[in-house]
Amino acid sequence: MNAVSRIGLGDHGSVTRLVFSIKELRGRQLLIHLMTQAGLKIHIDRIGNIFGRLNGSDPKAPAVLAGSHLDTVVHGGKFDGPVGVIGALEAVRTLKENKVPLPCPVEVVCFVGEESSRFGFSTLGSSLLAGQVRMEHLTNAVDAHGTKLEDVLSSVGIYRDNLVSLTRDPATVKAYLELHIEQGPILEAKNKKIGIVTSIAAPSRLKVVFTGQADHSGTTPMEMRKDALVAAAHLILYVEQVCSEFSQMDKGRVVGTVGAIKIDPGVINAIPGKAELSVDIRSISAEAKERVTRLVKDRAEQIAEDRNIAVDILPIRDELPVALDGRLLPLIREICEEKGIPYEIMPSGAGHDAMQMAKITRAGMIFVPSKRGISHSPLEWTDPQDICLGTQLLLETIVRVANEKI
Ligand SMILES: [Zn+2]
């Protein structure tokens, strides 16, 4: 874990490994090295998802997959992602060292580009593996320097007409398990060591571009302005207001965020002519999310009309909330009860690779506590003992799933 977090280490202990950056590639390289040392058979697909395989008595049997991601947000922490990859590696290494007999293969997996920080596109590697990416999803995925995700993909040989070729045959996978930090405050508050995840809230993401008129800030009278940033400000307040109205569990536990904004020209003496903002709306209820997203779109259009400016609303991603497997959950709970581990059954507010994998196989998730619920920050912390306990639970779950007859 420490070796991984030294790659991309920045100020105040922050870690930045943006997808397809040199740091992120070095992270993947380290993992390949660790997998080789552990004696795993490595396979890397075209997007760069890494699979380290330990064969069981029947190498042709569907494999149990366990893993997560190594890419991070900008100035993120050390735990979001690596806990699940290194945890799975440690579990498989332990199985190998102890010559634990397995009827089927077990694969440690590291997915590319789980975080959406660079292109506004999340769970890239697992979405491709699950056959969930359509080219129209990629059209609006552009990073801060203008690099298009579509161009990055074509540079590694992935084009419109061969997107589905990365899909993994579901018949080769028995289940997918992901250990992850909670990234929220519930486990700590309830003094529980493990969270067993029921479902994953999904995001709807929009890019909203208000286009007014850039003018001199000294010579343009207030009544003649077409200020795009003021329009954006109204929408930002509305996102907060409407999501608060739907934030209770019975209303769908909706959350909404405007996390990025770009203004043009963005100088002190000019009226902003263009304001581009990102809107991220999530819920564990598809209906509630759709309703709020519609309200936000309607309001954006209303604001533009009232101010006599233009607005473009570009959908980036629209995902459905995902229920995890109904049989893996009781299996994980059974292990917790046998071993006296205090656990909590809970939904996940954050998205994970497991929600894509759930579309092609049975998927289960194990959470370990996040100190003060902080994540996507250098202050992110999970006690080593908690990671250890989560990893042991993952190991035990892998063994039981591998031996399960389905
Ligand atoms: Zn993560």
mmCIF file of C-alpha atoms and ligand atoms in Angstrom:
data_model
loop_
_atom_site.group_PDB
_atom_site.id
_atom_site.type_symbol
_atom_site.label_atom_id
_atom_site.label_comp_id
_atom_site.label_asym_id
_atom_site.label_seq_id
_atom_site.Cartn_x
_atom_site.Cartn_y
_atom_site.Cartn_z
ATOM 1 C CA MET A 1 0.000 0.000 0.000
ATOM 2 C CA ASN A 2 2.831 2.390 0.858
ATOM 3 C CA ALA A 3 4.726 1.603 -2.324
ATOM 4 C CA VAL A 4 1.609 2.303 -4.378
ATOM 5 C CA SER A 5 0.890 5.589 -2.593
ATOM 6 C CA ARG A 6 4.430 6.867 -3.198
ATOM 7 C CA ILE A 7 3.572 6.990 -6.894
ATOM 8 C CA GLY A 8 1.967 10.365 -7.503
ATOM 9 C CA LEU A 9 2.616 11.616 -3.977
ATOM 10 C CA GLY A 10 2.099 15.389 -3.702
ATOM 11 C CA ASP A 11 1.618 18.136 -1.120
ATOM 12 C CA HIS A 12 0.265 17.249 2.326
ATOM 13 C CA GLY A 13 0.397 13.541 1.539
ATOM 14 C CA SER A 14 -2.055 13.795 -1.350
ATOM 15 C CA VAL A 15 -1.914 11.264 -4.167
ATOM 16 C CA THR A 16 -2.682 12.004 -7.835
ATOM 17 C CA ARG A 17 -2.760 9.232 -10.411
ATOM 18 C CA LEU A 18 -5.128 10.390 -13.128
ATOM 19 C CA VAL A 19 -6.151 7.798 -15.677
ATOM 20 C CA PHE A 20 -3.629 7.390 -18.554
ATOM 21 C CA SER A 21 -1.125 9.724 -16.859
ATOM 22 C CA ILE A 22 2.477 8.609 -16.415
ATOM 23 C CA LYS A 23 1.898 8.190 -12.662
ATOM 24 C CA GLU A 24 -1.087 5.974 -13.208
ATOM 25 C CA LEU A 25 0.876 3.863 -15.676
ATOM 26 C CA ARG A 26 3.653 3.506 -13.078
ATOM 27 C CA GLY A 27 1.070 2.344 -10.561
ATOM 28 C CA ARG A 28 -0.043 -0.339 -12.983
ATOM 29 C CA GLN A 29 3.587 -1.294 -13.620
ATOM 30 C CA LEU A 30 4.194 -1.791 -9.899
ATOM 31 C CA LEU A 31 1.143 -4.024 -9.682
ATOM 32 C CA ILE A 32 2.370 -6.137 -12.609
ATOM 33 C CA HIS A 33 5.671 -6.506 -10.757
ATOM 34 C CA LEU A 34 3.916 -7.535 -7.519
ATOM 35 C CA MET A 35 1.711 -10.007 -9.389
ATOM 36 C CA THR A 36 4.759 -11.522 -11.089
ATOM 37 C CA GLN A 37 6.502 -11.874 -7.719
ATOM 38 C CA ALA A 38 3.417 -13.625 -6.380
ATOM 39 C CA GLY A 39 3.624 -16.106 -9.251
ATOM 40 C CA LEU A 40 0.336 -15.110 -10.874
ATOM 41 C CA LYS A 41 -0.328 -15.515 -14.566
ATOM 42 C CA ILE A 42 -0.842 -12.036 -15.960
ATOM 43 C CA HIS A 43 -3.214 -10.928 -18.651
ATOM 44 C CA ILE A 44 -3.625 -7.302 -19.736
ATOM 45 C CA ASP A 45 -6.474 -6.352 -22.042
ATOM 46 C CA ARG A 46 -6.370 -3.563 -24.633
ATOM 47 C CA ILE A 47 -7.633 -0.797 -22.359
ATOM 48 C CA GLY A 48 -5.068 -1.834 -19.709
ATOM 49 C CA ASN A 49 -7.206 -3.753 -17.202
ATOM 50 C CA ILE A 50 -4.811 -6.140 -15.436
ATOM 51 C CA PHE A 51 -5.716 -9.680 -14.412
ATOM 52 C CA GLY A 52 -3.414 -11.819 -12.241
ATOM 53 C CA ARG A 53 -4.601 -15.388 -12.233
ATOM 54 C CA LEU A 54 -4.066 -18.265 -9.849
ATOM 55 C CA ASN A 55 -5.356 -21.494 -11.324
ATOM 56 C CA GLY A 56 -7.322 -24.052 -9.369
ATOM 57 C CA SER A 57 -7.766 -27.767 -10.029
ATOM 58 C CA ASP A 58 -9.976 -26.994 -13.046
ATOM 59 C CA PRO A 59 -8.318 -24.195 -15.059
ATOM 60 C CA LYS A 60 -11.331 -24.049 -17.385
ATOM 61 C CA ALA A 61 -13.865 -23.397 -14.615
ATOM 62 C CA PRO A 62 -15.306 -19.860 -14.321
ATOM 63 C CA ALA A 63 -13.012 -17.698 -12.178
ATOM 64 C CA VAL A 64 -13.714 -15.767 -8.994
ATOM 65 C CA LEU A 65 -12.563 -12.189 -9.625
ATOM 66 C CA ALA A 66 -11.530 -9.799 -6.843
ATOM 67 C CA GLY A 67 -10.124 -6.311 -7.191
ATOM 68 C CA SER A 68 -10.732 -2.599 -7.600
ATOM 69 C CA HIS A 69 -8.779 0.291 -9.178
ATOM 70 C CA LEU A 70 -5.447 2.132 -8.797
ATOM 71 C CA ASP A 71 -6.270 5.473 -10.442
ATOM 72 C CA THR A 72 -7.175 8.389 -8.159
ATOM 73 C CA VAL A 73 -8.850 11.784 -8.213
ATOM 74 C CA VAL A 74 -6.705 14.963 -8.205
ATOM 75 C CA HIS A 75 -5.130 15.297 -4.717
ATOM 76 C CA GLY A 76 -6.837 12.175 -3.478
ATOM 77 C CA GLY A 77 -5.923 9.748 -0.725
ATOM 78 C CA LYS A 78 -3.985 6.513 -0.422
ATOM 79 C CA PHE A 79 -6.862 4.127 0.170
ATOM 80 C CA ASP A 80 -9.621 4.646 -2.402
ATOM 81 C CA GLY A 81 -8.969 1.810 -4.848
ATOM 82 C CA PRO A 82 -5.616 0.333 -3.748
ATOM 83 C CA VAL A 83 -7.212 -1.293 -0.666
ATOM 84 C CA GLY A 84 -9.253 -3.512 -2.984
ATOM 85 C CA VAL A 85 -6.442 -4.300 -5.424
ATOM 86 C CA ILE A 86 -3.691 -4.891 -2.877
ATOM 87 C CA GLY A 87 -6.185 -6.636 -0.557
ATOM 88 C CA ALA A 88 -7.150 -9.062 -3.336
ATOM 89 C CA LEU A 89 -3.480 -9.614 -4.213
ATOM 90 C CA GLU A 90 -2.659 -10.346 -0.564
ATOM 91 C CA ALA A 91 -5.598 -12.750 -0.325
ATOM 92 C CA VAL A 92 -4.522 -14.656 -3.449
ATOM 93 C CA ARG A 93 -0.878 -14.648 -2.342
ATOM 94 C CA THR A 94 -1.955 -16.170 0.965
ATOM 95 C CA LEU A 95 -3.966 -18.842 -0.846
ATOM 96 C CA LYS A 96 -0.943 -19.714 -2.960
ATOM 97 C CA GLU A 97 1.589 -19.715 -0.091
ATOM 98 C CA ASN A 98 -0.635 -21.995 1.938
ATOM 99 C CA LYS A 99 -1.429 -24.219 -1.035
ATOM 100 C CA VAL A 100 -5.149 -23.887 -0.342
ATOM 101 C CA PRO A 101 -6.893 -26.236 -2.778
ATOM 102 C CA LEU A 102 -9.228 -24.347 -5.105
ATOM 103 C CA PRO A 103 -11.663 -25.897 -7.557
ATOM 104 C CA CYS A 104 -11.603 -22.858 -9.874
ATOM 105 C CA PRO A 105 -9.234 -20.037 -10.825
ATOM 106 C CA VAL A 106 -9.062 -16.831 -8.779
ATOM 107 C CA GLU A 107 -8.109 -13.574 -10.493
ATOM 108 C CA VAL A 108 -6.862 -10.343 -8.969
ATOM 109 C CA VAL A 109 -8.124 -7.512 -11.142
ATOM 110 C CA CYS A 110 -7.142 -3.866 -11.478
ATOM 111 C CA PHE A 111 -9.561 -1.799 -13.543
ATOM 112 C CA VAL A 112 -8.483 1.229 -15.552
ATOM 113 C CA GLY A 113 -10.054 4.630 -14.957
ATOM 114 C CA GLU A 114 -12.588 4.045 -12.208
ATOM 115 C CA GLU A 115 -12.471 7.711 -11.221
ATOM 116 C CA SER A 116 -14.156 10.286 -13.428
ATOM 117 C CA SER A 117 -11.772 13.113 -12.478
ATOM 118 C CA ARG A 118 -10.053 13.392 -15.821
ATOM 119 C CA PHE A 119 -12.711 12.809 -18.473
ATOM 120 C CA GLY A 120 -15.909 12.991 -16.428
ATOM 121 C CA PHE A 121 -16.310 9.311 -17.292
ATOM 122 C CA SER A 122 -16.253 6.804 -14.437
ATOM 123 C CA THR A 123 -15.606 3.030 -14.259
ATOM 124 C CA LEU A 124 -14.116 3.041 -17.760
ATOM 125 C CA GLY A 125 -12.266 -0.299 -17.634
ATOM 126 C CA SER A 126 -15.028 -2.254 -15.919
ATOM 127 C CA SER A 127 -17.699 -0.685 -18.174
ATOM 128 C CA LEU A 128 -15.787 -1.883 -21.236
ATOM 129 C CA LEU A 129 -15.356 -5.337 -19.692
ATOM 130 C CA ALA A 130 -19.092 -5.495 -19.000
ATOM 131 C CA GLY A 131 -19.922 -4.277 -22.520
ATOM 132 C CA GLN A 132 -21.632 -1.149 -21.211
ATOM 133 C CA VAL A 133 -19.867 1.575 -23.209
ATOM 134 C CA ARG A 134 -21.532 3.130 -26.248
ATOM 135 C CA MET A 135 -19.638 5.582 -28.417
ATOM 136 C CA GLU A 136 -22.209 8.326 -27.781
ATOM 137 C CA HIS A 137 -21.238 8.171 -24.083
ATOM 138 C CA LEU A 138 -17.718 9.163 -25.040
ATOM 139 C CA THR A 139 -18.552 12.119 -27.264
ATOM 140 C CA ASN A 140 -18.641 14.651 -24.408
ATOM 141 C CA ALA A 141 -15.780 13.091 -22.433
ATOM 142 C CA VAL A 142 -12.931 15.630 -22.729
ATOM 143 C CA ASP A 143 -10.247 16.467 -20.147
ATOM 144 C CA ALA A 144 -9.220 19.951 -18.926
ATOM 145 C CA HIS A 145 -6.568 20.209 -21.668
ATOM 146 C CA GLY A 146 -9.015 19.389 -24.444
ATOM 147 C CA THR A 147 -7.883 15.777 -24.895
ATOM 148 C CA LYS A 148 -10.785 13.606 -25.974
ATOM 149 C CA LEU A 149 -11.267 10.238 -24.326
ATOM 150 C CA GLU A 150 -12.274 8.920 -27.737
ATOM 151 C CA ASP A 151 -8.817 9.887 -29.088
ATOM 152 C CA VAL A 152 -7.037 8.251 -26.156
ATOM 153 C CA LEU A 153 -8.993 5.067 -26.774
ATOM 154 C CA SER A 154 -8.256 5.054 -30.496
ATOM 155 C CA SER A 155 -4.540 5.433 -29.671
ATOM 156 C CA VAL A 156 -4.730 2.033 -27.946
ATOM 157 C CA GLY A 157 -6.720 0.481 -30.763
ATOM 158 C CA ILE A 158 -10.239 0.892 -29.400
ATOM 159 C CA TYR A 159 -12.657 2.322 -31.947
ATOM 160 C CA ARG A 160 -16.385 2.755 -32.410
ATOM 161 C CA ASP A 161 -16.767 -0.522 -34.221
ATOM 162 C CA ASN A 162 -14.771 -2.707 -31.821
ATOM 163 C CA LEU A 163 -15.925 -1.420 -28.409
ATOM 164 C CA VAL A 164 -17.721 -4.669 -27.632
ATOM 165 C CA SER A 165 -14.587 -6.720 -28.345
ATOM 166 C CA LEU A 166 -13.353 -5.938 -24.811
ATOM 167 C CA THR A 167 -16.392 -7.564 -23.255
ATOM 168 C CA ARG A 168 -15.577 -10.547 -21.071
ATOM 169 C CA ASP A 169 -17.566 -13.687 -21.639
ATOM 170 C CA PRO A 170 -19.808 -14.005 -18.527
ATOM 171 C CA ALA A 171 -19.379 -17.787 -18.711
ATOM 172 C CA THR A 172 -15.724 -17.327 -17.638
ATOM 173 C CA VAL A 173 -16.621 -15.468 -14.424
ATOM 174 C CA LYS A 174 -18.138 -17.031 -11.301
ATOM 175 C CA ALA A 175 -18.395 -13.871 -9.201
ATOM 176 C CA TYR A 176 -16.761 -10.479 -8.604
ATOM 177 C CA LEU A 177 -15.788 -9.302 -5.126
ATOM 178 C CA GLU A 178 -14.584 -5.823 -4.242
ATOM 179 C CA LEU A 179 -13.059 -4.632 -0.990
ATOM 180 C CA HIS A 180 -13.243 -0.838 -0.710
ATOM 181 C CA ILE A 181 -13.135 1.957 1.835
ATOM 182 C CA GLU A 182 -16.585 3.203 2.801
ATOM 183 C CA GLN A 183 -15.865 6.861 1.856
ATOM 184 C CA GLY A 184 -18.618 7.875 4.255
ATOM 185 C CA PRO A 185 -19.112 8.245 8.024
ATOM 186 C CA ILE A 186 -21.626 5.474 8.813
ATOM 187 C CA LEU A 187 -19.362 2.574 9.922
ATOM 188 C CA GLU A 188 -17.319 4.801 12.217
ATOM 189 C CA ALA A 189 -20.454 6.379 13.707
ATOM 190 C CA LYS A 190 -21.989 2.959 14.384
ATOM 191 C CA ASN A 191 -18.685 1.477 15.557
ATOM 192 C CA LYS A 192 -18.815 -1.307 12.964
ATOM 193 C CA LYS A 193 -15.732 -2.762 11.283
ATOM 194 C CA ILE A 194 -17.314 -4.058 8.088
ATOM 195 C CA GLY A 195 -20.007 -2.841 5.718
ATOM 196 C CA ILE A 196 -21.779 -5.351 3.484
ATOM 197 C CA VAL A 197 -23.142 -3.498 0.479
ATOM 198 C CA THR A 198 -26.704 -4.028 -0.755
ATOM 199 C CA SER A 199 -26.853 -1.635 -3.701
ATOM 200 C CA ILE A 200 -24.885 1.123 -5.382
ATOM 201 C CA ALA A 201 -26.326 4.558 -6.103
ATOM 202 C CA ALA A 202 -25.734 5.632 -9.672
ATOM 203 C CA PRO A 203 -24.888 9.021 -11.110
ATOM 204 C CA SER A 204 -26.541 11.022 -13.841
ATOM 205 C CA ARG A 205 -24.075 13.536 -15.166
ATOM 206 C CA LEU A 206 -24.617 16.595 -17.270
ATOM 207 C CA LYS A 207 -22.475 19.289 -18.704
ATOM 208 C CA VAL A 208 -24.388 22.573 -18.821
ATOM 209 C CA VAL A 209 -22.997 25.390 -20.945
ATOM 210 C CA PHE A 210 -24.489 28.881 -20.630
ATOM 211 C CA THR A 211 -23.482 31.196 -23.456
ATOM 212 C CA GLY A 212 -24.091 34.926 -22.994
ATOM 213 C CA GLN A 213 -21.947 37.762 -24.179
ATOM 214 C CA ALA A 214 -18.451 38.683 -22.986
ATOM 215 C CA ASP A 215 -18.302 42.466 -22.561
ATOM 216 C CA HIS A 216 -16.293 45.185 -20.883
ATOM 217 C CA SER A 217 -17.053 45.226 -17.160
ATOM 218 C CA GLY A 218 -16.835 49.020 -17.008
ATOM 219 C CA THR A 219 -18.791 50.157 -20.031
ATOM 220 C CA THR A 220 -21.703 47.687 -20.141
ATOM 221 C CA PRO A 221 -24.738 48.842 -18.110
ATOM 222 C CA MET A 222 -26.281 46.250 -15.798
ATOM 223 C CA GLU A 223 -29.507 46.001 -17.799
ATOM 224 C CA MET A 224 -27.622 45.281 -21.045
ATOM 225 C CA ARG A 225 -25.535 42.387 -19.793
ATOM 226 C CA LYS A 226 -25.693 38.746 -20.762
ATOM 227 C CA ASP A 227 -23.681 37.307 -17.889
ATOM 228 C CA ALA A 228 -23.278 33.540 -18.241
ATOM 229 C CA LEU A 229 -21.740 33.111 -14.793
ATOM 230 C CA VAL A 230 -24.703 34.667 -12.979
ATOM 231 C CA ALA A 231 -26.957 32.232 -14.836
ATOM 232 C CA ALA A 232 -24.684 29.387 -13.712
ATOM 233 C CA ALA A 233 -24.818 30.656 -10.124
ATOM 234 C CA HIS A 234 -28.625 30.422 -10.158
ATOM 235 C CA LEU A 235 -28.439 26.861 -11.411
ATOM 236 C CA ILE A 236 -25.860 25.865 -8.772
ATOM 237 C CA LEU A 237 -28.190 27.104 -6.028
ATOM 238 C CA TYR A 238 -31.097 25.266 -7.611
ATOM 239 C CA VAL A 239 -29.183 21.946 -7.694
ATOM 240 C CA GLU A 240 -28.573 22.267 -3.955
ATOM 241 C CA GLN A 241 -32.193 23.200 -3.272
ATOM 242 C CA VAL A 242 -33.883 20.479 -5.320
ATOM 243 C CA CYS A 243 -31.550 17.726 -4.102
ATOM 244 C CA SER A 244 -32.150 18.749 -0.484
ATOM 245 C CA GLU A 245 -35.881 18.290 -1.110
ATOM 246 C CA PHE A 246 -35.204 14.687 -2.204
ATOM 247 C CA SER A 247 -32.443 13.842 0.263
ATOM 248 C CA GLN A 248 -34.376 11.670 2.724
ATOM 249 C CA MET A 249 -34.145 7.872 2.409
ATOM 250 C CA ASP A 250 -37.882 7.564 1.568
ATOM 251 C CA LYS A 251 -37.526 10.131 -1.213
ATOM 252 C CA GLY A 252 -34.602 8.300 -2.825
ATOM 253 C CA ARG A 253 -31.616 9.740 -0.913
ATOM 254 C CA VAL A 254 -30.745 12.042 -3.824
ATOM 255 C CA VAL A 255 -27.505 14.030 -3.707
ATOM 256 C CA GLY A 256 -26.391 16.589 -6.279
ATOM 257 C CA THR A 257 -23.175 18.482 -6.852
ATOM 258 C CA VAL A 258 -21.765 21.089 -9.184
ATOM 259 C CA GLY A 259 -18.114 20.198 -8.802
ATOM 260 C CA ALA A 260 -16.434 21.912 -11.733
ATOM 261 C CA ILE A 261 -16.936 25.197 -13.473
ATOM 262 C CA LYS A 262 -15.086 26.835 -16.345
ATOM 263 C CA ILE A 263 -15.572 30.497 -17.194
ATOM 264 C CA ASP A 264 -14.614 32.360 -20.299
ATOM 265 C CA PRO A 265 -12.844 34.750 -20.472
ATOM 266 C CA GLY A 266 -12.377 34.432 -16.686
ATOM 267 C CA VAL A 267 -10.724 37.769 -16.001
ATOM 268 C CA ILE A 268 -11.523 40.532 -13.497
ATOM 269 C CA ASN A 269 -12.540 43.178 -16.029
ATOM 270 C CA ALA A 270 -14.808 41.199 -18.351
ATOM 271 C CA ILE A 271 -18.375 39.952 -18.052
ATOM 272 C CA PRO A 272 -18.268 36.163 -18.332
ATOM 273 C CA GLY A 273 -19.540 35.245 -21.793
ATOM 274 C CA LYS A 274 -19.486 31.535 -21.232
ATOM 275 C CA ALA A 275 -19.881 29.326 -18.182
ATOM 276 C CA GLU A 276 -19.584 25.583 -18.345
ATOM 277 C CA LEU A 277 -20.557 23.555 -15.313
ATOM 278 C CA SER A 278 -20.719 19.886 -14.409
ATOM 279 C CA VAL A 279 -23.756 18.501 -12.621
ATOM 280 C CA ASP A 280 -23.585 15.156 -10.824
ATOM 281 C CA ILE A 281 -26.854 13.751 -9.450
ATOM 282 C CA ARG A 282 -26.996 10.424 -7.616
ATOM 283 C CA SER A 283 -29.594 8.288 -5.945
ATOM 284 C CA ILE A 284 -30.362 4.709 -4.988
ATOM 285 C CA SER A 285 -33.764 5.215 -6.674
ATOM 286 C CA ALA A 286 -33.851 5.442 -10.471
ATOM 287 C CA GLU A 287 -37.192 7.287 -10.425
ATOM 288 C CA ALA A 288 -36.043 9.934 -7.944
ATOM 289 C CA LYS A 289 -32.835 10.510 -9.875
ATOM 290 C CA GLU A 290 -34.645 10.851 -13.170
ATOM 291 C CA ARG A 291 -37.150 13.271 -11.679
ATOM 292 C CA VAL A 292 -34.462 15.507 -10.156
ATOM 293 C CA THR A 293 -32.371 15.431 -13.342
ATOM 294 C CA ARG A 294 -35.421 16.535 -15.345
ATOM 295 C CA LEU A 295 -36.100 19.362 -12.884
ATOM 296 C CA VAL A 296 -32.481 20.554 -13.154
ATOM 297 C CA LYS A 297 -32.619 20.506 -16.967
ATOM 298 C CA ASP A 298 -35.927 22.399 -16.994
ATOM 299 C CA ARG A 299 -34.563 24.997 -14.603
ATOM 300 C CA ALA A 300 -31.406 25.489 -16.706
ATOM 301 C CA GLU A 301 -33.577 26.185 -19.737
ATOM 302 C CA GLN A 302 -35.807 28.524 -17.735
ATOM 303 C CA ILE A 303 -32.814 30.482 -16.417
ATOM 304 C CA ALA A 304 -31.425 30.869 -19.944
ATOM 305 C CA GLU A 305 -34.781 32.014 -21.271
ATOM 306 C CA ASP A 306 -35.286 34.547 -18.459
ATOM 307 C CA ARG A 307 -31.838 35.996 -19.088
ATOM 308 C CA ASN A 308 -32.065 35.849 -22.856
ATOM 309 C CA ILE A 309 -28.933 33.758 -23.231
ATOM 310 C CA ALA A 310 -28.275 30.317 -24.739
ATOM 311 C CA VAL A 311 -27.878 27.038 -22.917
ATOM 312 C CA ASP A 312 -26.634 23.633 -24.025
ATOM 313 C CA ILE A 313 -27.300 20.626 -21.844
ATOM 314 C CA LEU A 314 -25.052 17.705 -22.720
ATOM 315 C CA PRO A 315 -25.628 14.358 -21.030
ATOM 316 C CA ILE A 316 -22.344 12.681 -20.052
ATOM 317 C CA ARG A 317 -23.596 9.571 -18.324
ATOM 318 C CA ASP A 318 -26.875 8.206 -17.140
ATOM 319 C CA GLU A 319 -26.614 5.092 -15.009
ATOM 320 C CA LEU A 320 -29.199 3.042 -13.190
ATOM 321 C CA PRO A 321 -28.686 2.223 -9.500
ATOM 322 C CA VAL A 322 -27.458 -1.350 -9.139
ATOM 323 C CA ALA A 323 -28.495 -4.025 -6.643
ATOM 324 C CA LEU A 324 -25.627 -6.335 -5.689
ATOM 325 C CA ASP A 325 -26.050 -10.100 -5.579
ATOM 326 C CA GLY A 326 -28.663 -11.402 -3.156
ATOM 327 C CA ARG A 327 -26.753 -14.627 -2.390
ATOM 328 C CA LEU A 328 -23.284 -13.193 -1.841
ATOM 329 C CA LEU A 329 -24.568 -10.821 0.843
ATOM 330 C CA PRO A 330 -25.842 -13.566 3.204
ATOM 331 C CA LEU A 331 -22.622 -15.512 2.573
ATOM 332 C CA ILE A 332 -20.467 -12.560 3.683
ATOM 333 C CA ARG A 333 -22.798 -11.918 6.624
ATOM 334 C CA GLU A 334 -22.468 -15.564 7.688
ATOM 335 C CA ILE A 335 -18.669 -15.265 7.815
ATOM 336 C CA CYS A 336 -18.936 -12.060 9.892
ATOM 337 C CA GLU A 337 -21.270 -13.787 12.334
ATOM 338 C CA GLU A 338 -19.050 -16.871 12.637
ATOM 339 C CA LYS A 339 -16.014 -14.718 13.336
ATOM 340 C CA GLY A 340 -17.789 -12.206 15.569
ATOM 341 C CA ILE A 341 -17.048 -9.251 13.279
ATOM 342 C CA PRO A 342 -19.400 -6.282 13.877
ATOM 343 C CA TYR A 343 -20.967 -5.484 10.494
ATOM 344 C CA GLU A 344 -23.513 -3.161 8.939
ATOM 345 C CA ILE A 345 -25.698 -3.864 5.902
ATOM 346 C CA MET A 346 -25.746 -0.684 3.833
ATOM 347 C CA PRO A 347 -26.097 0.935 0.403
ATOM 348 C CA SER A 348 -23.154 2.668 -1.278
ATOM 349 C CA GLY A 349 -23.499 6.333 -2.167
ATOM 350 C CA ALA A 350 -20.349 6.239 -4.302
ATOM 351 C CA GLY A 351 -20.025 4.405 -7.602
ATOM 352 C CA HIS A 352 -17.662 1.432 -7.930
ATOM 353 C CA ASP A 353 -16.449 -1.055 -10.536
ATOM 354 C CA ALA A 354 -18.746 -3.597 -8.845
ATOM 355 C CA MET A 355 -21.786 -1.850 -10.347
ATOM 356 C CA GLN A 356 -20.513 -2.605 -13.849
ATOM 357 C CA MET A 357 -19.437 -6.141 -12.973
ATOM 358 C CA ALA A 358 -22.925 -6.775 -11.538
ATOM 359 C CA LYS A 359 -24.184 -6.592 -15.126
ATOM 360 C CA ILE A 360 -22.240 -9.694 -16.192
ATOM 361 C CA THR A 361 -21.811 -11.674 -12.971
ATOM 362 C CA ARG A 362 -22.765 -11.909 -9.297
ATOM 363 C CA ALA A 363 -21.099 -8.983 -7.525
ATOM 364 C CA GLY A 364 -20.473 -8.390 -3.833
ATOM 365 C CA MET A 365 -18.778 -5.562 -1.929
ATOM 366 C CA ILE A 366 -17.103 -5.285 1.451
ATOM 367 C CA PHE A 367 -16.541 -1.857 3.025
ATOM 368 C CA VAL A 368 -13.974 -0.944 5.668
ATOM 369 C CA PRO A 369 -14.368 2.251 7.751
ATOM 370 C CA SER A 370 -13.137 5.660 6.600
ATOM 371 C CA LYS A 371 -11.920 7.915 9.399
ATOM 372 C CA ARG A 372 -14.405 10.795 9.781
ATOM 373 C CA GLY A 373 -15.940 9.613 6.513
ATOM 374 C CA ILE A 374 -13.365 11.611 4.535
ATOM 375 C CA SER A 375 -12.422 10.499 1.030
ATOM 376 C CA HIS A 376 -11.071 11.988 -2.214
ATOM 377 C CA SER A 377 -8.751 13.993 0.040
ATOM 378 C CA PRO A 378 -5.234 13.633 1.477
ATOM 379 C CA LEU A 379 -6.978 13.256 4.854
ATOM 380 C CA GLU A 380 -8.484 9.955 3.736
ATOM 381 C CA TRP A 381 -7.568 7.292 6.324
ATOM 382 C CA THR A 382 -8.398 3.718 7.203
ATOM 383 C CA ASP A 383 -6.667 1.960 10.105
ATOM 384 C CA PRO A 384 -4.289 -0.815 8.981
ATOM 385 C CA GLN A 385 -6.059 -3.268 11.334
ATOM 386 C CA ASP A 386 -9.342 -2.528 9.554
ATOM 387 C CA ILE A 387 -7.765 -3.108 6.128
ATOM 388 C CA CYS A 388 -6.333 -6.346 7.509
ATOM 389 C CA LEU A 389 -9.738 -7.488 8.784
ATOM 390 C CA GLY A 390 -11.401 -6.561 5.477
ATOM 391 C CA THR A 391 -8.728 -8.493 3.572
ATOM 392 C CA GLN A 392 -9.206 -11.578 5.757
ATOM 393 C CA LEU A 393 -12.940 -11.386 5.158
ATOM 394 C CA LEU A 394 -12.307 -11.041 1.420
ATOM 395 C CA LEU A 395 -10.005 -14.095 1.518
ATOM 396 C CA GLU A 396 -12.596 -16.186 3.347
ATOM 397 C CA THR A 397 -15.316 -15.026 0.926
ATOM 398 C CA ILE A 398 -13.166 -15.902 -2.117
ATOM 399 C CA VAL A 399 -12.596 -19.430 -0.771
ATOM 400 C CA ARG A 400 -16.289 -20.005 -0.042
ATOM 401 C CA VAL A 401 -17.472 -18.620 -3.377
ATOM 402 C CA ALA A 402 -14.843 -20.691 -5.202
ATOM 403 C CA ASN A 403 -16.120 -23.828 -3.480
ATOM 404 C CA GLU A 404 -19.793 -22.942 -3.938
ATOM 405 C CA LYS A 405 -21.712 -25.107 -6.354
ATOM 406 C CA ILE A 406 -23.844 -22.970 -8.624
HETATM 407 ZN ZN ZN B 1 -12.782 3.805 -5.534
#
